[in-house]
mmCIF file of C-alpha atoms in Angstrom:
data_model
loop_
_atom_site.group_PDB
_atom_site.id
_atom_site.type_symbol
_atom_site.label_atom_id
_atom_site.label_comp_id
_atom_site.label_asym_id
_atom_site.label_seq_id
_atom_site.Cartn_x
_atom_site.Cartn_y
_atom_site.Cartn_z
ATOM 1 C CA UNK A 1 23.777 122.457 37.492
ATOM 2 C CA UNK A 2 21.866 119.689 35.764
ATOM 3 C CA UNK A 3 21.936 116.663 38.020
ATOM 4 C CA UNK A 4 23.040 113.314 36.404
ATOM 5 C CA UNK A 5 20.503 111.416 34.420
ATOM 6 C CA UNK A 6 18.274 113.746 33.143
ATOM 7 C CA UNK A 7 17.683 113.789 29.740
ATOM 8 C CA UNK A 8 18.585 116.623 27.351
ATOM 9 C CA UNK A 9 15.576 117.749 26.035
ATOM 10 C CA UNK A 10 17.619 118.945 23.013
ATOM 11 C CA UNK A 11 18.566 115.817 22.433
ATOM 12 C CA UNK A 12 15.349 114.214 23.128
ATOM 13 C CA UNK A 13 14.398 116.798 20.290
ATOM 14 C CA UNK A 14 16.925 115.397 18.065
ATOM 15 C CA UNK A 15 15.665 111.592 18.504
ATOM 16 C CA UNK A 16 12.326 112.552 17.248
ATOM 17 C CA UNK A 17 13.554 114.213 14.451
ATOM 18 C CA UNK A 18 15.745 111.863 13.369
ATOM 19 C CA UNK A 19 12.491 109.286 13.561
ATOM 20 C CA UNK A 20 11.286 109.942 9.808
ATOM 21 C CA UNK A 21 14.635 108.411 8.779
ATOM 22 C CA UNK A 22 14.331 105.891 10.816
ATOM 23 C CA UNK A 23 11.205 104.690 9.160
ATOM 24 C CA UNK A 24 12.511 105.266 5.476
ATOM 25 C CA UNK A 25 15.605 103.339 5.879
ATOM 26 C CA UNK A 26 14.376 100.432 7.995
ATOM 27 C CA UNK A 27 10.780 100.958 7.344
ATOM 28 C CA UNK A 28 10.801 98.621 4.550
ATOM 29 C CA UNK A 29 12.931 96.081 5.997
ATOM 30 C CA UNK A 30 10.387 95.309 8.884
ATOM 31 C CA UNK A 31 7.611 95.631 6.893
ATOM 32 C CA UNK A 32 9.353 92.931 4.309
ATOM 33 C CA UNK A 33 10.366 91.106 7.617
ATOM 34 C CA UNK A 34 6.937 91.313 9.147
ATOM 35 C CA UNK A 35 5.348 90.107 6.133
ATOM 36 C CA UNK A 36 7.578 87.441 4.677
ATOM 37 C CA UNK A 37 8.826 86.025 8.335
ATOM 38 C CA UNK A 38 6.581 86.939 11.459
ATOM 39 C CA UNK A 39 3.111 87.047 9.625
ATOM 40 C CA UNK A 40 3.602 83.326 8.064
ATOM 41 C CA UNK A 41 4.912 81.799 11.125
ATOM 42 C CA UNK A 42 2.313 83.156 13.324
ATOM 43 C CA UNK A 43 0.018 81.270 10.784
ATOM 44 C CA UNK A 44 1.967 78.263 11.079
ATOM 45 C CA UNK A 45 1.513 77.650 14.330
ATOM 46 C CA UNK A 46 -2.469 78.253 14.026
ATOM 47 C CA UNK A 47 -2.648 75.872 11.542
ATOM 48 C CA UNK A 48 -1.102 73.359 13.069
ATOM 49 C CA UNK A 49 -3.522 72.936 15.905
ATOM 50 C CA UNK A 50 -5.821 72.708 13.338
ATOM 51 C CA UNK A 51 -6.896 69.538 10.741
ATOM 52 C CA UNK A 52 -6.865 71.924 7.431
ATOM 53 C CA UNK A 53 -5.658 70.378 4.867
ATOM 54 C CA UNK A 54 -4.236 72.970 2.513
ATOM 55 C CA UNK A 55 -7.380 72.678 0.042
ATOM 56 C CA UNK A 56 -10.552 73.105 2.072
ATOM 57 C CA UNK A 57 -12.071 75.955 3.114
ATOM 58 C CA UNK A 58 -13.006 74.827 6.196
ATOM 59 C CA UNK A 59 -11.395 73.612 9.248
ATOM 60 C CA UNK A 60 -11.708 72.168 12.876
ATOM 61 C CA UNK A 61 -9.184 72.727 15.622
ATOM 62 C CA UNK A 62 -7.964 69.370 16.607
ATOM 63 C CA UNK A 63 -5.446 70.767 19.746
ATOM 64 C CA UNK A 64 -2.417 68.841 20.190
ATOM 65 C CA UNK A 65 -3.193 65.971 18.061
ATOM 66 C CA UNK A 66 -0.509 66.927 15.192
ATOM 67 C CA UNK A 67 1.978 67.267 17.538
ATOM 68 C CA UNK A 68 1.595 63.860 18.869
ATOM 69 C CA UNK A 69 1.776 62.563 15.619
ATOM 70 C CA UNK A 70 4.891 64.778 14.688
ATOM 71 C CA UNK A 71 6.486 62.810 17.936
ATOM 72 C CA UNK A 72 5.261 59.436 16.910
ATOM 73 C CA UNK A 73 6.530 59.973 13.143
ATOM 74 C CA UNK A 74 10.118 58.082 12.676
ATOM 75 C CA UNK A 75 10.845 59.213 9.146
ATOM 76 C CA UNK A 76 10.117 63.032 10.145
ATOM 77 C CA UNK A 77 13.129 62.712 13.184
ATOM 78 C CA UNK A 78 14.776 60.236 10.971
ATOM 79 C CA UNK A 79 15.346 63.238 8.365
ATOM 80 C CA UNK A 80 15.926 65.610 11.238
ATOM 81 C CA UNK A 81 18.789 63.575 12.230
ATOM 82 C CA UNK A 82 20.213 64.136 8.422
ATOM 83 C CA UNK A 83 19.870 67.268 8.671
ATOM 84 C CA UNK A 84 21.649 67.874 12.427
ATOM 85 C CA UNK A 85 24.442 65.444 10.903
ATOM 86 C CA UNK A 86 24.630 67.345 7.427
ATOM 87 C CA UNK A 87 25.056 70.582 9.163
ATOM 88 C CA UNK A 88 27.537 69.833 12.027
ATOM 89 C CA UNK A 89 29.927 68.648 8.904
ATOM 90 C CA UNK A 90 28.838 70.834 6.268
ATOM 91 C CA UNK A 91 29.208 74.107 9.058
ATOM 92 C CA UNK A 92 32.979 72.735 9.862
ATOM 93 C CA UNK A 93 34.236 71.761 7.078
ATOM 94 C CA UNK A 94 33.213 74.854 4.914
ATOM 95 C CA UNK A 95 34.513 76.994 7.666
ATOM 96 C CA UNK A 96 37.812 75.608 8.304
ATOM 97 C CA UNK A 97 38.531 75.629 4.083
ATOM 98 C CA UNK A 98 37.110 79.647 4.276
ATOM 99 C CA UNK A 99 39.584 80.241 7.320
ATOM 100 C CA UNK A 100 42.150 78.583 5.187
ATOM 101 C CA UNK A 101 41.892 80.539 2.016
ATOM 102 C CA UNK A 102 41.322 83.530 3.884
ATOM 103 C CA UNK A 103 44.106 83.234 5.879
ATOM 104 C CA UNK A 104 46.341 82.795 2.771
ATOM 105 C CA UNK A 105 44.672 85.807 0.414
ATOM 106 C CA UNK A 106 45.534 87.912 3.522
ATOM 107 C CA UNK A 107 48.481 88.072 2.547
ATOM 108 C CA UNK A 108 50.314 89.807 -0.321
ATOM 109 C CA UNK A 109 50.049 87.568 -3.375
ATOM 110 C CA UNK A 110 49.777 87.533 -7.016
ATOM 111 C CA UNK A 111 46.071 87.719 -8.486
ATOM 112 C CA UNK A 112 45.124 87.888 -5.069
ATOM 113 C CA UNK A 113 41.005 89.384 -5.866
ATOM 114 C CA UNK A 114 41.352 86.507 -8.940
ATOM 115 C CA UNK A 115 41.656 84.011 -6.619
ATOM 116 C CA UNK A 116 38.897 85.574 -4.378
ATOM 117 C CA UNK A 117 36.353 85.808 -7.404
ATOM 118 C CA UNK A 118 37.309 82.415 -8.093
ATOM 119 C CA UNK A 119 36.494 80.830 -5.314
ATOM 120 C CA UNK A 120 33.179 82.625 -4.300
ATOM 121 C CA UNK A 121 32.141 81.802 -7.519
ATOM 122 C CA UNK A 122 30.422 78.929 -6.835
ATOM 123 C CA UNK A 123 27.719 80.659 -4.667
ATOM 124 C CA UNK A 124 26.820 82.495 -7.417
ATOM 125 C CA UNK A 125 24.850 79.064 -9.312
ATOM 126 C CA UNK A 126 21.647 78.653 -7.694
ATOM 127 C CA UNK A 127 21.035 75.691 -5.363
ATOM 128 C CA UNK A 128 18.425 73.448 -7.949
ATOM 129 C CA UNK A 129 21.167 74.018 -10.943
ATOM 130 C CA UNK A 130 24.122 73.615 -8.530
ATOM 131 C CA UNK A 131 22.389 70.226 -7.715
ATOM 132 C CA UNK A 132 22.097 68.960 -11.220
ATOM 133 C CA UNK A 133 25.591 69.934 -11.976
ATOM 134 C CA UNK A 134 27.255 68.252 -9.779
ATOM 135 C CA UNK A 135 24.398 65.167 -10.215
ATOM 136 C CA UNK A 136 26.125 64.938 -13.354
ATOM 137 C CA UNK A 137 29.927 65.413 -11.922
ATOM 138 C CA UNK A 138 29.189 62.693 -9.772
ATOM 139 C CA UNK A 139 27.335 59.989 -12.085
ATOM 140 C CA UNK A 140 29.868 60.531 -15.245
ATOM 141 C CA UNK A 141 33.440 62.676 -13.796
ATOM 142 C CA UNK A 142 33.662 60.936 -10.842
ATOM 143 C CA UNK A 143 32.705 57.297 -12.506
ATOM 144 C CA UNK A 144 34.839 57.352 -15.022
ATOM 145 C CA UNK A 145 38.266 59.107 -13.107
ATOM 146 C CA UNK A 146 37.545 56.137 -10.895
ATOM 147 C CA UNK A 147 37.413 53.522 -13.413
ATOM 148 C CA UNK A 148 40.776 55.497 -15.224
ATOM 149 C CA UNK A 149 42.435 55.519 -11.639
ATOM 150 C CA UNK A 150 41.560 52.202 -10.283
ATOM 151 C CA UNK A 151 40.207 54.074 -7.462
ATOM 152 C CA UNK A 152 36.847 52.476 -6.015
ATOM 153 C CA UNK A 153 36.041 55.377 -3.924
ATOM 154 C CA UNK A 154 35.336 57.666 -6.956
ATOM 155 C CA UNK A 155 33.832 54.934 -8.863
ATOM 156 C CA UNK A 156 31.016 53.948 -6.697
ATOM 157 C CA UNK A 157 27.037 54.863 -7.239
ATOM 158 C CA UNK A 158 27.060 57.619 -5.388
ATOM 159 C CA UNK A 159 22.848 57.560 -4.381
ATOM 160 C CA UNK A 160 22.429 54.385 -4.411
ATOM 161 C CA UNK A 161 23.316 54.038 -0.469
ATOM 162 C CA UNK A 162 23.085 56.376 2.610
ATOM 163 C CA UNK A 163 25.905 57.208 3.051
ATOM 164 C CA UNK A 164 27.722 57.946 -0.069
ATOM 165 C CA UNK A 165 24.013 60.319 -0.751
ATOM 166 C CA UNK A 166 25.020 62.342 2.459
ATOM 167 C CA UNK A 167 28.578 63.029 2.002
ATOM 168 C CA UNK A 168 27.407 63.856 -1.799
ATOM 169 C CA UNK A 169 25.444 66.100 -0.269
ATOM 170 C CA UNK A 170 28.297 67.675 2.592
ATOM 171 C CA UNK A 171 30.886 68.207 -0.593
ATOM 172 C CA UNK A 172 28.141 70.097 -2.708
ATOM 173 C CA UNK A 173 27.021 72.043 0.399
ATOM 174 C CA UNK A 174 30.793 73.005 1.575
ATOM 175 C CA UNK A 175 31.988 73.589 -1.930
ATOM 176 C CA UNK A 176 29.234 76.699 -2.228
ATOM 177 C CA UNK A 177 29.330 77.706 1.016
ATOM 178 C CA UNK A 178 32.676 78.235 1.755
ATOM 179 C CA UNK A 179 33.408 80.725 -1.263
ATOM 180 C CA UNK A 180 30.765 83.206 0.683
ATOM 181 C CA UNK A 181 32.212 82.334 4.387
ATOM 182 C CA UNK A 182 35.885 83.464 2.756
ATOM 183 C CA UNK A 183 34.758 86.661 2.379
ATOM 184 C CA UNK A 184 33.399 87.654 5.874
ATOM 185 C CA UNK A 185 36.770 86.116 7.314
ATOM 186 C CA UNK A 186 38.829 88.081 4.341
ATOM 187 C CA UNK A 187 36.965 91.055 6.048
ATOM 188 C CA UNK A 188 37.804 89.928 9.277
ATOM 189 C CA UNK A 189 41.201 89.657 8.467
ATOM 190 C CA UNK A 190 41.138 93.234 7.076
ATOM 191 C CA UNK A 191 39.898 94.422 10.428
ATOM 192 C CA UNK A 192 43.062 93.620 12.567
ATOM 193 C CA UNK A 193 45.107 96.272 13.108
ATOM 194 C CA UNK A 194 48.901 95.745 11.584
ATOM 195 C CA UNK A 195 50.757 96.704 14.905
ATOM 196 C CA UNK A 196 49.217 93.662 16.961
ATOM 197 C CA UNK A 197 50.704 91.391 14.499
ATOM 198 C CA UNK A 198 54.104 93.678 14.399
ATOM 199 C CA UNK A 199 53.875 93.920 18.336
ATOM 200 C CA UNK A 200 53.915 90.119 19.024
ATOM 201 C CA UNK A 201 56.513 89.498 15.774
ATOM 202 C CA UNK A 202 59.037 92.125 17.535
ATOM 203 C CA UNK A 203 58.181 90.142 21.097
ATOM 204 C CA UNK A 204 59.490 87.002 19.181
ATOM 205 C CA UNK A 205 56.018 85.273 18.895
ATOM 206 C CA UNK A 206 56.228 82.660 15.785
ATOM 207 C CA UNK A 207 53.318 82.721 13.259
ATOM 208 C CA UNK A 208 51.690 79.615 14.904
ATOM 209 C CA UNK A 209 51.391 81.667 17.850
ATOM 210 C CA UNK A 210 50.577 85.032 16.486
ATOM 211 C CA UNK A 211 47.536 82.699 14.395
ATOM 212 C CA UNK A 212 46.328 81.216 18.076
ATOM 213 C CA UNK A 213 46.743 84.068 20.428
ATOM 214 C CA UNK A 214 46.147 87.396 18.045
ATOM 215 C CA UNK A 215 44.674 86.511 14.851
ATOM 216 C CA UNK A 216 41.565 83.798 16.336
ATOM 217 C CA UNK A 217 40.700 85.672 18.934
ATOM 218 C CA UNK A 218 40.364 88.739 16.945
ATOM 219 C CA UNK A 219 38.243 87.063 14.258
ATOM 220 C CA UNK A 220 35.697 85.873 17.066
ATOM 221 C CA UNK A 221 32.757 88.016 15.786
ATOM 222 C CA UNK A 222 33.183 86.745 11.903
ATOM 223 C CA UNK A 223 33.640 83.028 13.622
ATOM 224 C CA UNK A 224 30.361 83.978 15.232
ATOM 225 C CA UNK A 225 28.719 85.200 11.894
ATOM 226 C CA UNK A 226 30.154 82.519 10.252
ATOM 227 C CA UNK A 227 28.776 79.850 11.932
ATOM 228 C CA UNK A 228 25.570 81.252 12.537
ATOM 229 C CA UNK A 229 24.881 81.627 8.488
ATOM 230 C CA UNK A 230 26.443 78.195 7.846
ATOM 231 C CA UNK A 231 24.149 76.526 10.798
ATOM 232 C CA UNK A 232 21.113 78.836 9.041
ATOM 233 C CA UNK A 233 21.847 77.897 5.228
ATOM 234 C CA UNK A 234 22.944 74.218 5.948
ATOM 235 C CA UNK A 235 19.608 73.343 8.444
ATOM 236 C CA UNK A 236 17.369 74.788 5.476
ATOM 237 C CA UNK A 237 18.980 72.722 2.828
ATOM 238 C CA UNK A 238 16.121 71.402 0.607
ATOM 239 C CA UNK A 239 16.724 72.658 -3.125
ATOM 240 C CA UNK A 240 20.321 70.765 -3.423
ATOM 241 C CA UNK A 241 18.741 68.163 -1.612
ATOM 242 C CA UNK A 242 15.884 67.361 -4.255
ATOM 243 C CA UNK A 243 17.581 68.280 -7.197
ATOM 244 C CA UNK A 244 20.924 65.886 -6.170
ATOM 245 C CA UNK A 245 19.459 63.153 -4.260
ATOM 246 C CA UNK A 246 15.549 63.759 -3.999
ATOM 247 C CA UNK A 247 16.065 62.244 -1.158
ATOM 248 C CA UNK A 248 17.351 58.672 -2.229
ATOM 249 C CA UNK A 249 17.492 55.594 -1.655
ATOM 250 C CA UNK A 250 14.324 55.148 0.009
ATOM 251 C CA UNK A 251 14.003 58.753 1.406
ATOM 252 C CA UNK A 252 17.344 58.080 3.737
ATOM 253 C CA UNK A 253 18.695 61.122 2.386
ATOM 254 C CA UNK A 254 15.800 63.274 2.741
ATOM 255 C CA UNK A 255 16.117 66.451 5.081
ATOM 256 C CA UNK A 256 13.959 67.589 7.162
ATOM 257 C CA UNK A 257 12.527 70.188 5.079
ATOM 258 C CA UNK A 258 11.818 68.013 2.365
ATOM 259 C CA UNK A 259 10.077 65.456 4.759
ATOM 260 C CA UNK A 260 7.676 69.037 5.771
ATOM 261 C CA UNK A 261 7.269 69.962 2.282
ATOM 262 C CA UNK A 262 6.476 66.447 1.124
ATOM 263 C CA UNK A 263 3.934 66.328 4.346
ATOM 264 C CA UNK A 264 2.191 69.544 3.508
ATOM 265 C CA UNK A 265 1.865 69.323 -0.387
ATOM 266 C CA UNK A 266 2.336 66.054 -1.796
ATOM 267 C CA UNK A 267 0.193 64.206 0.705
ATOM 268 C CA UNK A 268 -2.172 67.571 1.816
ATOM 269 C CA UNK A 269 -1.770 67.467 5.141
ATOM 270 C CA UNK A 270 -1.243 71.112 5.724
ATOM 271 C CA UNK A 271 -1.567 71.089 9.309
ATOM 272 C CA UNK A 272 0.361 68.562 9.968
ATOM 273 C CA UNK A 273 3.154 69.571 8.166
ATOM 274 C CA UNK A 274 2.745 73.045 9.997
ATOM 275 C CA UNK A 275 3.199 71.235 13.090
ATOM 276 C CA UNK A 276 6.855 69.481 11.807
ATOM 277 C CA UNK A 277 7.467 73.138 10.737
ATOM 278 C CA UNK A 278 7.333 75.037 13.971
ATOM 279 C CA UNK A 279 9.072 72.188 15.767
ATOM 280 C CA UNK A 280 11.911 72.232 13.176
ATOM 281 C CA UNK A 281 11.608 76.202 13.269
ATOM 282 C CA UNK A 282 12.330 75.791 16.969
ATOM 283 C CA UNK A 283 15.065 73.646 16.883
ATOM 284 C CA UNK A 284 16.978 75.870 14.405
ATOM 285 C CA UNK A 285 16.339 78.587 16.959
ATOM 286 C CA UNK A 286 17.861 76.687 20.035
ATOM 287 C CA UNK A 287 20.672 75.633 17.659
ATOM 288 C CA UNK A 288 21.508 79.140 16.760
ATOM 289 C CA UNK A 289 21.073 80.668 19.421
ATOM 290 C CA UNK A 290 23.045 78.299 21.595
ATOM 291 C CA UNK A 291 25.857 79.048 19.027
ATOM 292 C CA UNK A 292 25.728 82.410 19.179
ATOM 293 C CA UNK A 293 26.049 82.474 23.312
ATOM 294 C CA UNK A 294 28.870 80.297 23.114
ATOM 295 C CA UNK A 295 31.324 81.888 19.979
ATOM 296 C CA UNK A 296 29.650 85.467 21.617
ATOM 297 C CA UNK A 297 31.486 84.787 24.884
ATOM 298 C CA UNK A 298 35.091 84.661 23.472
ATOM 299 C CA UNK A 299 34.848 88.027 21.687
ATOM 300 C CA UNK A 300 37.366 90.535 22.511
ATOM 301 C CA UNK A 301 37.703 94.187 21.663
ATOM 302 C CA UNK A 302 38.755 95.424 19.561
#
């Protein structure tokens, strides 16, 4: 009698065979990973305890000193800010409108995959044309239904102030995102097994209910997904960003990966705009992460 624990060394057999296929279906993947992610962020951080400046072939290691400046620099945390604010509205309001549609293409409708096309649409136009689209939507639709209507709120020059140049920014952002958060809750939605709903319909539950106490809890791991991809996506924003405000007026609608980009290229201070990098790359790590601890804990089997 084989006592508990040991391995099977058939089985142990089997693992190693099953390694070649193993490396031909995730092979690639790492390697693309390890390359495109790891390898550049490892080279980040070198550089930025360094005084390169993106051009030179030489450099000197200047320890800390870009990091102090990072800390002392008001318009870098000024556009982090932005960006924290963007996302927190951006990541809730393009979730609740995906839960929304989801929720009601869940059900048995007419043209029910029309409607789904429809609305994920918009993440199929790329971010720097998806800017300049709705640039123009903005400076001539919106004008001139506000002048027709008499209503100031559409009328007004939309980047000519802070605020109207974020939430310019939150309705472009939400109106592509949540077309491609609809579909991981549609799947979600999918996922739920039909006598859960019957079972608390027969025990007299009304739909409010039924939504709070089967259906959310259920969806927990595409809430987590969601979130996660919106918090991702949203935190990165920088090709909407310069192609709809370019950061105006006065840079107050600049994100924080246009503030590293301009850093890094415009002005040539590679280094230092490695240094706002990994800091920013770290933050968007302890924001994610956080997230996923949190929505992770509610999960429920399924």
């Amino acid at each position: 009698m084989k006592k508990q624990g040991n391995v099977n060394p058939s089985a142990k057999r089997n693992n190693y065979k099953q390694l070649p296929y193993y490396a031909i279906f995730m092979g690639p993947t790492i390697i693309l990973y390890l390359l495109l992610f790891i390898i550049p962020f490892i080279g980040e951080v070198f550089y930025s305890f360094t005084d390169w400046n993106g051009i030179s072939s030489s450099f000197n290691m200047v320890g800390l000193k870009n990091y102090i400046k990072t800390f002392g620099d008001e318009k870098y945390w000024y556009s982090m800010w932005f960006t924290i604010k963007f996302s927190f509205f951006t990541v809730i309001f393009s979730n609740l409108i995906a839960f929304v549609w989801s929720y009601i293409l869940s059900h048995d409708i007419p043209f029910r995959n029309f409607w789904r096309a429809l609305i994920f649409l918009p993440r199929i136009i790329g971010g720097v044309i998806l800017g300049f689209l709705w640039r123009f939507i903005f400076q001539e639709v919106f004008v001139q239904f506000g002048k027709a209507t008499g209503l100031s709120w559409f009328a007004q020059d939309w980047f000519s102030t802070e605020s109207s140049s974020f939430w310019a920014l939150v309705i472009v952002f939400t109106w592509t995102l949540s077309g491609y958060l609809m579909l991981i809750y549609s799947a979600g939605f999918a996922s739920i097994p039909d006598t859960l709903i019957e079972a608390a319909t027969i025990d007299g539950a009304k739909k409010g209910q039924i939504l709070k106490d089967v259906i959310i809890p259920m969806l927990m791991p595409s809430i987590t997904r969601c979130l996660f991809i919106g918090i991702n996506w949203a935190m990165l924003l920088y090709d909407t960003n310069i192609s709809l405000t370019s950061g105006n007026p006065f840079r107050l609608s600049e994100g924080a990966t246009m503030n590293i980009y301009a850093t890094a290229f415009r002005t040539n201070q590679m280094a230092y705009g490695a240094a706002k990098s990994t800091i920013f790359v770290l933050v968007v790590v302890a924001i994610t992460i956080l997230q996923v601890i949190l929505t992770s804990r509610k999960e429920v089997e399924q």
